[in-house]
Amino acid sequence: MLGGAAMYHKTDVHIGHKIRERRIAKGLSQAALAEQLGITFQQIQKYESGANRVGGSRLWDLSKALGVPVGYFFEGLEKEGTAAQAGGPPLSRQSLELARAINAIPEGDIKEQVIRLVKAFTKSG
């Protein structure tokens, strides 16, 4: 059986999702992250999909480029090394961009109002 999402190891997929979420949260394109690491954007795509495993030294480099501890990439894994179901699917690009935009608003009443507005929309659906 040739490669496909079903053949990818769940831990590699989980780590890839964490890379993608953090990259988008930081506002980086795959090309920009790849350039920081001295690799191609295709390699970033393969890491993010779980098609390629991320080696220890590369994980270290990713943690530095993305501003997170190495352990960040393993958060949410169960003891058996499979992605935790409670967390649900990885966040969409829009969700991550919304979170980044909200985080950029200075703390205070406006930020709280925006959060309440977004929550109100989720209850009206």
PDB file of N, CA, C and O in Angstrom, residues 40-109:
ATOM      1  N   THR A  40      13.442  23.725   2.166  1.00  0.00           N
ATOM      2  CA  THR A  40      12.425  24.133   1.201  1.00  0.00           C
ATOM      3  C   THR A  40      11.045  24.179   1.853  1.00  0.00           C
ATOM      4  O   THR A  40      10.798  23.499   2.857  1.00  0.00           O
ATOM      5  N   PHE A  41      10.139  24.962   1.257  1.00  0.00           N
ATOM      6  CA  PHE A  41       8.789  25.018   1.791  1.00  0.00           C
ATOM      7  C   PHE A  41       8.093  23.676   1.621  1.00  0.00           C
ATOM      8  O   PHE A  41       7.205  23.330   2.404  1.00  0.00           O
ATOM      9  N   GLN A  42       8.511  22.890   0.628  1.00  0.00           N
ATOM     10  CA  GLN A  42       7.931  21.558   0.456  1.00  0.00           C
ATOM     11  C   GLN A  42       8.227  20.672   1.669  1.00  0.00           C
ATOM     12  O   GLN A  42       7.393  19.863   2.070  1.00  0.00           O
ATOM     13  N   GLN A  43       9.407  20.862   2.254  1.00  0.00           N
ATOM     14  CA  GLN A  43       9.743  20.095   3.450  1.00  0.00           C
ATOM     15  C   GLN A  43       8.834  20.500   4.605  1.00  0.00           C
ATOM     16  O   GLN A  43       8.373  19.647   5.362  1.00  0.00           O
ATOM     17  N   ILE A  44       8.545  21.785   4.726  1.00  0.00           N
ATOM     18  CA  ILE A  44       7.606  22.253   5.762  1.00  0.00           C
ATOM     19  C   ILE A  44       6.237  21.622   5.517  1.00  0.00           C
ATOM     20  O   ILE A  44       5.583  21.154   6.454  1.00  0.00           O
ATOM     21  N   GLN A  45       5.797  21.574   4.255  1.00  0.00           N
ATOM     22  CA  GLN A  45       4.519  20.944   3.929  1.00  0.00           C
ATOM     23  C   GLN A  45       4.499  19.487   4.385  1.00  0.00           C
ATOM     24  O   GLN A  45       3.508  19.017   4.947  1.00  0.00           O
ATOM     25  N   LYS A  46       5.581  18.780   4.150  1.00  0.00           N
ATOM     26  CA  LYS A  46       5.653  17.372   4.537  1.00  0.00           C
ATOM     27  C   LYS A  46       5.652  17.204   6.051  1.00  0.00           C
ATOM     28  O   LYS A  46       5.031  16.282   6.573  1.00  0.00           O
ATOM     29  N   TYR A  47       6.326  18.100   6.764  1.00  0.00           N
ATOM     30  CA  TYR A  47       6.290  18.055   8.226  1.00  0.00           C
ATOM     31  C   TYR A  47       4.870  18.313   8.726  1.00  0.00           C
ATOM     32  O   TYR A  47       4.370  17.623   9.596  1.00  0.00           O
ATOM     33  N   GLU A  48       4.229  19.346   8.164  1.00  0.00           N
ATOM     34  CA  GLU A  48       2.905  19.731   8.634  1.00  0.00           C
ATOM     35  C   GLU A  48       1.847  18.673   8.350  1.00  0.00           C
ATOM     36  O   GLU A  48       0.893  18.540   9.106  1.00  0.00           O
ATOM     37  N   SER A  49       2.002  17.921   7.295  1.00  0.00           N
ATOM     38  CA  SER A  49       1.034  16.867   6.977  1.00  0.00           C
ATOM     39  C   SER A  49       1.322  15.579   7.746  1.00  0.00           C
ATOM     40  O   SER A  49       0.469  14.705   7.816  1.00  0.00           O
ATOM     41  N   GLY A  50       2.520  15.465   8.290  1.00  0.00           N
ATOM     42  CA  GLY A  50       2.917  14.237   8.967  1.00  0.00           C
ATOM     43  C   GLY A  50       3.541  13.232   8.024  1.00  0.00           C
ATOM     44  O   GLY A  50       3.872  12.117   8.420  1.00  0.00           O
ATOM     45  N   ALA A  51       3.716  13.614   6.753  1.00  0.00           N
ATOM     46  CA  ALA A  51       4.311  12.714   5.771  1.00  0.00           C
ATOM     47  C   ALA A  51       5.770  12.418   6.112  1.00  0.00           C
ATOM     48  O   ALA A  51       6.255  11.318   5.880  1.00  0.00           O
ATOM     49  N   ASN A  52       6.479  13.417   6.650  1.00  0.00           N
ATOM     50  CA  ASN A  52       7.864  13.244   7.065  1.00  0.00           C
ATOM     51  C   ASN A  52       7.974  13.469   8.564  1.00  0.00           C
ATOM     52  O   ASN A  52       7.368  14.400   9.095  1.00  0.00           O
ATOM     53  N   ARG A  53       8.740  12.628   9.199  1.00  0.00           N
ATOM     54  CA  ARG A  53       8.998  12.797  10.626  1.00  0.00           C
ATOM     55  C   ARG A  53       9.986  13.928  10.834  1.00  0.00           C
ATOM     56  O   ARG A  53      10.893  14.143  10.029  1.00  0.00           O
ATOM     57  N   VAL A  54       9.814  14.616  11.949  1.00  0.00           N
ATOM     58  CA  VAL A  54      10.713  15.707  12.307  1.00  0.00           C
ATOM     59  C   VAL A  54      11.753  15.150  13.265  1.00  0.00           C
ATOM     60  O   VAL A  54      11.409  14.663  14.341  1.00  0.00           O
ATOM     61  N   GLY A  55      13.006  15.216  12.862  1.00  0.00           N
ATOM     62  CA  GLY A  55      14.096  14.740  13.710  1.00  0.00           C
ATOM     63  C   GLY A  55      14.326  15.664  14.895  1.00  0.00           C
ATOM     64  O   GLY A  55      13.842  16.804  14.925  1.00  0.00           O
ATOM     65  N   GLY A  56      15.052  15.186  15.856  1.00  0.00           N
ATOM     66  CA  GLY A  56      15.301  15.945  17.077  1.00  0.00           C
ATOM     67  C   GLY A  56      15.942  17.300  16.844  1.00  0.00           C
ATOM     68  O   GLY A  56      15.498  18.306  17.400  1.00  0.00           O
ATOM     69  N   SER A  57      16.979  17.352  16.030  1.00  0.00           N
ATOM     70  CA  SER A  57      17.650  18.632  15.798  1.00  0.00           C
ATOM     71  C   SER A  57      16.753  19.599  15.033  1.00  0.00           C
ATOM     72  O   SER A  57      16.751  20.802  15.305  1.00  0.00           O
ATOM     73  N   ARG A  58      15.957  19.082  14.108  1.00  0.00           N
ATOM     74  CA  ARG A  58      15.029  19.937  13.364  1.00  0.00           C
ATOM     75  C   ARG A  58      13.915  20.432  14.288  1.00  0.00           C
ATOM     76  O   ARG A  58      13.483  21.574  14.202  1.00  0.00           O
ATOM     77  N   LEU A  59      13.450  19.575  15.204  1.00  0.00           N
ATOM     78  CA  LEU A  59      12.424  19.984  16.158  1.00  0.00           C
ATOM     79  C   LEU A  59      12.952  21.107  17.047  1.00  0.00           C
ATOM     80  O   LEU A  59      12.230  22.062  17.349  1.00  0.00           O
ATOM     81  N   TRP A  60      14.209  20.995  17.424  1.00  0.00           N
ATOM     82  CA  TRP A  60      14.848  22.057  18.205  1.00  0.00           C
ATOM     83  C   TRP A  60      14.865  23.362  17.407  1.00  0.00           C
ATOM     84  O   TRP A  60      14.509  24.419  17.931  1.00  0.00           O
ATOM     85  N   ASP A  61      15.271  23.287  16.144  1.00  0.00           N
ATOM     86  CA  ASP A  61      15.306  24.475  15.288  1.00  0.00           C
ATOM     87  C   ASP A  61      13.909  25.073  15.122  1.00  0.00           C
ATOM     88  O   ASP A  61      13.738  26.294  15.149  1.00  0.00           O
ATOM     89  N   LEU A  62      12.906  24.199  14.942  1.00  0.00           N
ATOM     90  CA  LEU A  62      11.525  24.675  14.811  1.00  0.00           C
ATOM     91  C   LEU A  62      11.062  25.378  16.081  1.00  0.00           C
ATOM     92  O   LEU A  62      10.391  26.412  16.022  1.00  0.00           O
ATOM     93  N   SER A  63      11.424  24.830  17.227  1.00  0.00           N
ATOM     94  CA  SER A  63      11.002  25.447  18.491  1.00  0.00           C
ATOM     95  C   SER A  63      11.586  26.851  18.616  1.00  0.00           C
ATOM     96  O   SER A  63      10.906  27.764  19.086  1.00  0.00           O
ATOM     97  N   LYS A  64      12.816  27.021  18.190  1.00  0.00           N
ATOM     98  CA  LYS A  64      13.455  28.343  18.251  1.00  0.00           C
ATOM     99  C   LYS A  64      12.812  29.298  17.239  1.00  0.00           C
ATOM    100  O   LYS A  64      12.528  30.445  17.551  1.00  0.00           O
ATOM    101  N   ALA A  65      12.589  28.823  16.019  1.00  0.00           N
ATOM    102  CA  ALA A  65      12.009  29.672  14.971  1.00  0.00           C
ATOM    103  C   ALA A  65      10.577  30.080  15.304  1.00  0.00           C
ATOM    104  O   ALA A  65      10.141  31.181  14.958  1.00  0.00           O
ATOM    105  N   LEU A  66       9.850  29.194  15.996  1.00  0.00           N
ATOM    106  CA  LEU A  66       8.443  29.468  16.304  1.00  0.00           C
ATOM    107  C   LEU A  66       8.240  30.015  17.714  1.00  0.00           C
ATOM    108  O   LEU A  66       7.110  30.329  18.103  1.00  0.00           O
ATOM    109  N   GLY A  67       9.321  30.113  18.471  1.00  0.00           N
ATOM    110  CA  GLY A  67       9.245  30.722  19.797  1.00  0.00           C
ATOM    111  C   GLY A  67       8.483  29.911  20.829  1.00  0.00           C
ATOM    112  O   GLY A  67       7.754  30.471  21.643  1.00  0.00           O
ATOM    113  N   VAL A  68       8.641  28.588  20.775  1.00  0.00           N
ATOM    114  CA  VAL A  68       7.977  27.710  21.745  1.00  0.00           C
ATOM    115  C   VAL A  68       8.986  26.693  22.265  1.00  0.00           C
ATOM    116  O   VAL A  68       9.972  26.395  21.595  1.00  0.00           O
ATOM    117  N   PRO A  69       8.736  26.136  23.456  1.00  0.00           N
ATOM    118  CA  PRO A  69       9.603  25.055  23.921  1.00  0.00           C
ATOM    119  C   PRO A  69       9.352  23.789  23.101  1.00  0.00           C
ATOM    120  O   PRO A  69       8.267  23.619  22.530  1.00  0.00           O
ATOM    121  N   VAL A  70      10.303  22.902  23.043  1.00  0.00           N
ATOM    122  CA  VAL A  70      10.171  21.665  22.278  1.00  0.00           C
ATOM    123  C   VAL A  70       8.935  20.879  22.729  1.00  0.00           C
ATOM    124  O   VAL A  70       8.220  20.303  21.916  1.00  0.00           O
ATOM    125  N   GLY A  71       8.665  20.890  24.013  1.00  0.00           N
ATOM    126  CA  GLY A  71       7.517  20.163  24.547  1.00  0.00           C
ATOM    127  C   GLY A  71       6.182  20.611  23.983  1.00  0.00           C
ATOM    128  O   GLY A  71       5.210  19.846  23.986  1.00  0.00           O
ATOM    129  N   TYR A  72       6.117  21.833  23.461  1.00  0.00           N
ATOM    130  CA  TYR A  72       4.884  22.356  22.860  1.00  0.00           C
ATOM    131  C   TYR A  72       4.347  21.412  21.789  1.00  0.00           C
ATOM    132  O   TYR A  72       3.141  21.204  21.684  1.00  0.00           O
ATOM    133  N   PHE A  73       5.225  20.827  21.007  1.00  0.00           N
ATOM    134  CA  PHE A  73       4.814  19.991  19.888  1.00  0.00           C
ATOM    135  C   PHE A  73       4.184  18.672  20.338  1.00  0.00           C
ATOM    136  O   PHE A  73       3.509  18.012  19.559  1.00  0.00           O
ATOM    137  N   PHE A  74       4.393  18.317  21.596  1.00  0.00           N
ATOM    138  CA  PHE A  74       3.854  17.068  22.127  1.00  0.00           C
ATOM    139  C   PHE A  74       2.620  17.280  22.997  1.00  0.00           C
ATOM    140  O   PHE A  74       2.003  16.312  23.430  1.00  0.00           O
ATOM    141  N   GLU A  75       2.280  18.540  23.262  1.00  0.00           N
ATOM    142  CA  GLU A  75       1.112  18.822  24.086  1.00  0.00           C
ATOM    143  C   GLU A  75      -0.128  18.246  23.421  1.00  0.00           C
ATOM    144  O   GLU A  75      -0.340  18.410  22.224  1.00  0.00           O
ATOM    145  N   GLY A  76      -0.937  17.551  24.217  1.00  0.00           N
ATOM    146  CA  GLY A  76      -2.177  16.985  23.701  1.00  0.00           C
ATOM    147  C   GLY A  76      -2.064  15.541  23.261  1.00  0.00           C
ATOM    148  O   GLY A  76      -3.032  14.959  22.793  1.00  0.00           O
ATOM    149  N   LEU A  77      -0.893  14.950  23.398  1.00  0.00           N
ATOM    150  CA  LEU A  77      -0.740  13.536  23.044  1.00  0.00           C
ATOM    151  C   LEU A  77      -1.116  12.664  24.233  1.00  0.00           C
ATOM    152  O   LEU A  77      -0.817  12.994  25.378  1.00  0.00           O
ATOM    153  N   GLU A  78      -1.745  11.560  23.951  1.00  0.00           N
ATOM    154  CA  GLU A  78      -2.046  10.592  24.991  1.00  0.00           C
ATOM    155  C   GLU A  78      -0.806   9.769  25.289  1.00  0.00           C
ATOM    156  O   GLU A  78       0.166   9.797  24.531  1.00  0.00           O
ATOM    157  N   LYS A  79      -0.844   8.984  26.322  1.00  0.00           N
ATOM    158  CA  LYS A  79       0.304   8.159  26.719  1.00  0.00           C
ATOM    159  C   LYS A  79       0.757   7.211  25.617  1.00  0.00           C
ATOM    160  O   LYS A  79       1.925   6.954  25.456  1.00  0.00           O
ATOM    161  N   GLU A  80      -0.201   6.708  24.826  1.00  0.00           N
ATOM    162  CA  GLU A  80       0.152   5.747  23.776  1.00  0.00           C
ATOM    163  C   GLU A  80       0.803   6.414  22.566  1.00  0.00           C
ATOM    164  O   GLU A  80       1.170   5.750  21.621  1.00  0.00           O
ATOM    165  N   GLY A  81       0.887   7.747  22.553  1.00  0.00           N
ATOM    166  CA  GLY A  81       1.509   8.423  21.430  1.00  0.00           C
ATOM    167  C   GLY A  81       0.552   8.729  20.299  1.00  0.00           C
ATOM    168  O   GLY A  81       0.968   8.989  19.187  1.00  0.00           O
ATOM    169  N   THR A  82      -0.749   8.716  20.581  1.00  0.00           N
ATOM    170  CA  THR A  82      -1.726   9.074  19.560  1.00  0.00           C
ATOM    171  C   THR A  82      -2.341  10.406  19.920  1.00  0.00           C
ATOM    172  O   THR A  82      -2.375  10.798  21.079  1.00  0.00           O
ATOM    173  N   ALA A  83      -2.820  11.103  18.951  1.00  0.00           N
ATOM    174  CA  ALA A  83      -3.406  12.424  19.184  1.00  0.00           C
ATOM    175  C   ALA A  83      -4.616  12.306  20.103  1.00  0.00           C
ATOM    176  O   ALA A  83      -5.442  11.430  19.954  1.00  0.00           O
ATOM    177  N   ALA A  84      -4.692  13.201  21.051  1.00  0.00           N
ATOM    178  CA  ALA A  84      -5.825  13.205  21.972  1.00  0.00           C
ATOM    179  C   ALA A  84      -7.091  13.604  21.232  1.00  0.00           C
ATOM    180  O   ALA A  84      -7.095  14.534  20.439  1.00  0.00           O
ATOM    181  N   GLN A  85      -8.166  12.877  21.463  1.00  0.00           N
ATOM    182  CA  GLN A  85      -9.423  13.154  20.782  1.00  0.00           C
ATOM    183  C   GLN A  85     -10.125  14.371  21.360  1.00  0.00           C
ATOM    184  O   GLN A  85     -10.884  15.030  20.681  1.00  0.00           O
ATOM    185  N   ALA A  86      -9.903  14.665  22.636  1.00  0.00           N
ATOM    186  CA  ALA A  86     -10.617  15.762  23.287  1.00  0.00           C
ATOM    187  C   ALA A  86     -10.326  17.100  22.625  1.00  0.00           C
ATOM    188  O   ALA A  86     -11.171  17.985  22.613  1.00  0.00           O
ATOM    189  N   GLY A  87      -9.138  17.261  22.072  1.00  0.00           N
ATOM    190  CA  GLY A  87      -8.770  18.524  21.455  1.00  0.00           C
ATOM    191  C   GLY A  87      -9.445  18.772  20.126  1.00  0.00           C
ATOM    192  O   GLY A  87      -9.492  19.881  19.648  1.00  0.00           O
ATOM    193  N   GLY A  88      -9.990  17.753  19.513  1.00  0.00           N
ATOM    194  CA  GLY A  88     -10.651  17.902  18.228  1.00  0.00           C
ATOM    195  C   GLY A  88      -9.657  18.070  17.099  1.00  0.00           C
ATOM    196  O   GLY A  88      -8.450  17.921  17.275  1.00  0.00           O
ATOM    197  N   PRO A  89     -10.179  18.400  15.923  1.00  0.00           N
ATOM    198  CA  PRO A  89      -9.306  18.569  14.762  1.00  0.00           C
ATOM    199  C   PRO A  89      -8.448  19.818  14.905  1.00  0.00           C
ATOM    200  O   PRO A  89      -8.754  20.683  15.721  1.00  0.00           O
ATOM    201  N   PRO A  90      -7.391  19.928  14.114  1.00  0.00           N
ATOM    202  CA  PRO A  90      -6.563  21.127  14.193  1.00  0.00           C
ATOM    203  C   PRO A  90      -7.374  22.356  13.802  1.00  0.00           C
ATOM    204  O   PRO A  90      -8.333  22.262  13.027  1.00  0.00           O
ATOM    205  N   LEU A  91      -7.002  23.483  14.358  1.00  0.00           N
ATOM    206  CA  LEU A  91      -7.709  24.718  14.057  1.00  0.00           C
ATOM    207  C   LEU A  91      -7.510  25.128  12.605  1.00  0.00           C
ATOM    208  O   LEU A  91      -6.445  24.918  12.029  1.00  0.00           O
ATOM    209  N   SER A  92      -8.533  25.750  12.047  1.00  0.00           N
ATOM    210  CA  SER A  92      -8.450  26.226  10.668  1.00  0.00           C
ATOM    211  C   SER A  92      -7.580  27.475  10.602  1.00  0.00           C
ATOM    212  O   SER A  92      -7.329  28.129  11.612  1.00  0.00           O
ATOM    213  N   ARG A  93      -7.152  27.812   9.410  1.00  0.00           N
ATOM    214  CA  ARG A  93      -6.364  29.031   9.196  1.00  0.00           C
ATOM    215  C   ARG A  93      -7.147  30.243   9.678  1.00  0.00           C
ATOM    216  O   ARG A  93      -6.610  31.128  10.344  1.00  0.00           O
ATOM    217  N   GLN A  94      -8.448  30.304   9.379  1.00  0.00           N
ATOM    218  CA  GLN A  94      -9.264  31.445   9.798  1.00  0.00           C
ATOM    219  C   GLN A  94      -9.315  31.558  11.319  1.00  0.00           C
ATOM    220  O   GLN A  94      -9.230  32.651  11.859  1.00  0.00           O
ATOM    221  N   SER A  95      -9.465  30.431  11.995  1.00  0.00           N
ATOM    222  CA  SER A  95      -9.514  30.451  13.461  1.00  0.00           C
ATOM    223  C   SER A  95      -8.199  30.965  14.038  1.00  0.00           C
ATOM    224  O   SER A  95      -8.191  31.769  14.974  1.00  0.00           O
ATOM    225  N   LEU A  96      -7.102  30.497  13.478  1.00  0.00           N
ATOM    226  CA  LEU A  96      -5.797  30.937  13.966  1.00  0.00           C
ATOM    227  C   LEU A  96      -5.558  32.410  13.675  1.00  0.00           C
ATOM    228  O   LEU A  96      -5.024  33.142  14.516  1.00  0.00           O
ATOM    229  N   GLU A  97      -5.987  32.874  12.504  1.00  0.00           N
ATOM    230  CA  GLU A  97      -5.823  34.283  12.168  1.00  0.00           C
ATOM    231  C   GLU A  97      -6.696  35.157  13.062  1.00  0.00           C
ATOM    232  O   GLU A  97      -6.274  36.244  13.479  1.00  0.00           O
ATOM    233  N   LEU A  98      -7.904  34.697  13.376  1.00  0.00           N
ATOM    234  CA  LEU A  98      -8.782  35.432  14.282  1.00  0.00           C
ATOM    235  C   LEU A  98      -8.148  35.524  15.669  1.00  0.00           C
ATOM    236  O   LEU A  98      -8.134  36.597  16.282  1.00  0.00           O
ATOM    237  N   ALA A  99      -7.624  34.424  16.158  1.00  0.00           N
ATOM    238  CA  ALA A  99      -6.971  34.423  17.470  1.00  0.00           C
ATOM    239  C   ALA A  99      -5.782  35.373  17.477  1.00  0.00           C
ATOM    240  O   ALA A  99      -5.583  36.130  18.438  1.00  0.00           O
ATOM    241  N   ARG A 100      -5.000  35.370  16.425  1.00  0.00           N
ATOM    242  CA  ARG A 100      -3.846  36.262  16.342  1.00  0.00           C
ATOM    243  C   ARG A 100      -4.283  37.725  16.344  1.00  0.00           C
ATOM    244  O   ARG A 100      -3.709  38.569  17.026  1.00  0.00           O
ATOM    245  N   ALA A 101      -5.367  38.016  15.608  1.00  0.00           N
ATOM    246  CA  ALA A 101      -5.871  39.394  15.550  1.00  0.00           C
ATOM    247  C   ALA A 101      -6.401  39.837  16.916  1.00  0.00           C
ATOM    248  O   ALA A 101      -6.129  40.956  17.356  1.00  0.00           O
ATOM    249  N   ILE A 102      -7.121  38.955  17.578  1.00  0.00           N
ATOM    250  CA  ILE A 102      -7.647  39.300  18.903  1.00  0.00           C
ATOM    251  C   ILE A 102      -6.504  39.506  19.894  1.00  0.00           C
ATOM    252  O   ILE A 102      -6.533  40.437  20.703  1.00  0.00           O
ATOM    253  N   ASN A 103      -5.483  38.671  19.811  1.00  0.00           N
ATOM    254  CA  ASN A 103      -4.337  38.817  20.714  1.00  0.00           C
ATOM    255  C   ASN A 103      -3.599  40.136  20.494  1.00  0.00           C
ATOM    256  O   ASN A 103      -2.952  40.634  21.405  1.00  0.00           O
ATOM    257  N   ALA A 104      -3.703  40.697  19.291  1.00  0.00           N
ATOM    258  CA  ALA A 104      -3.019  41.953  18.986  1.00  0.00           C
ATOM    259  C   ALA A 104      -3.750  43.167  19.570  1.00  0.00           C
ATOM    260  O   ALA A 104      -3.178  44.251  19.668  1.00  0.00           O
ATOM    261  N   ILE A 105      -5.001  42.992  19.971  1.00  0.00           N
ATOM    262  CA  ILE A 105      -5.766  44.085  20.576  1.00  0.00           C
ATOM    263  C   ILE A 105      -5.259  44.282  22.000  1.00  0.00           C
ATOM    264  O   ILE A 105      -5.148  43.314  22.755  1.00  0.00           O
ATOM    265  N   PRO A 106      -4.958  45.522  22.386  1.00  0.00           N
ATOM    266  CA  PRO A 106      -4.490  45.753  23.760  1.00  0.00           C
ATOM    267  C   PRO A 106      -5.542  45.292  24.778  1.00  0.00           C
ATOM    268  O   PRO A 106      -6.744  45.363  24.521  1.00  0.00           O
ATOM    269  N   GLU A 107      -5.058  44.814  25.927  1.00  0.00           N
ATOM    270  CA  GLU A 107      -5.963  44.368  26.983  1.00  0.00           C
ATOM    271  C   GLU A 107      -6.883  45.517  27.372  1.00  0.00           C
ATOM    272  O   GLU A 107      -6.478  46.669  27.424  1.00  0.00           O
ATOM    273  N   GLY A 108      -8.129  45.191  27.640  1.00  0.00           N
ATOM    274  CA  GLY A 108      -9.076  46.215  28.072  1.00  0.00           C
ATOM    275  C   GLY A 108     -10.472  45.923  27.577  1.00  0.00           C
ATOM    276  O   GLY A 108     -10.785  44.817  27.114  1.00  0.00           O
ATOM    277  N   ASP A 109     -11.317  46.947  27.664  1.00  0.00           N
ATOM    278  CA  ASP A 109     -12.733  46.796  27.341  1.00  0.00           C
ATOM    279  C   ASP A 109     -12.982  46.394  25.891  1.00  0.00           C
ATOM    280  O   ASP A 109     -13.840  45.554  25.620  1.00  0.00           O
TER     281      ASP A 109
END
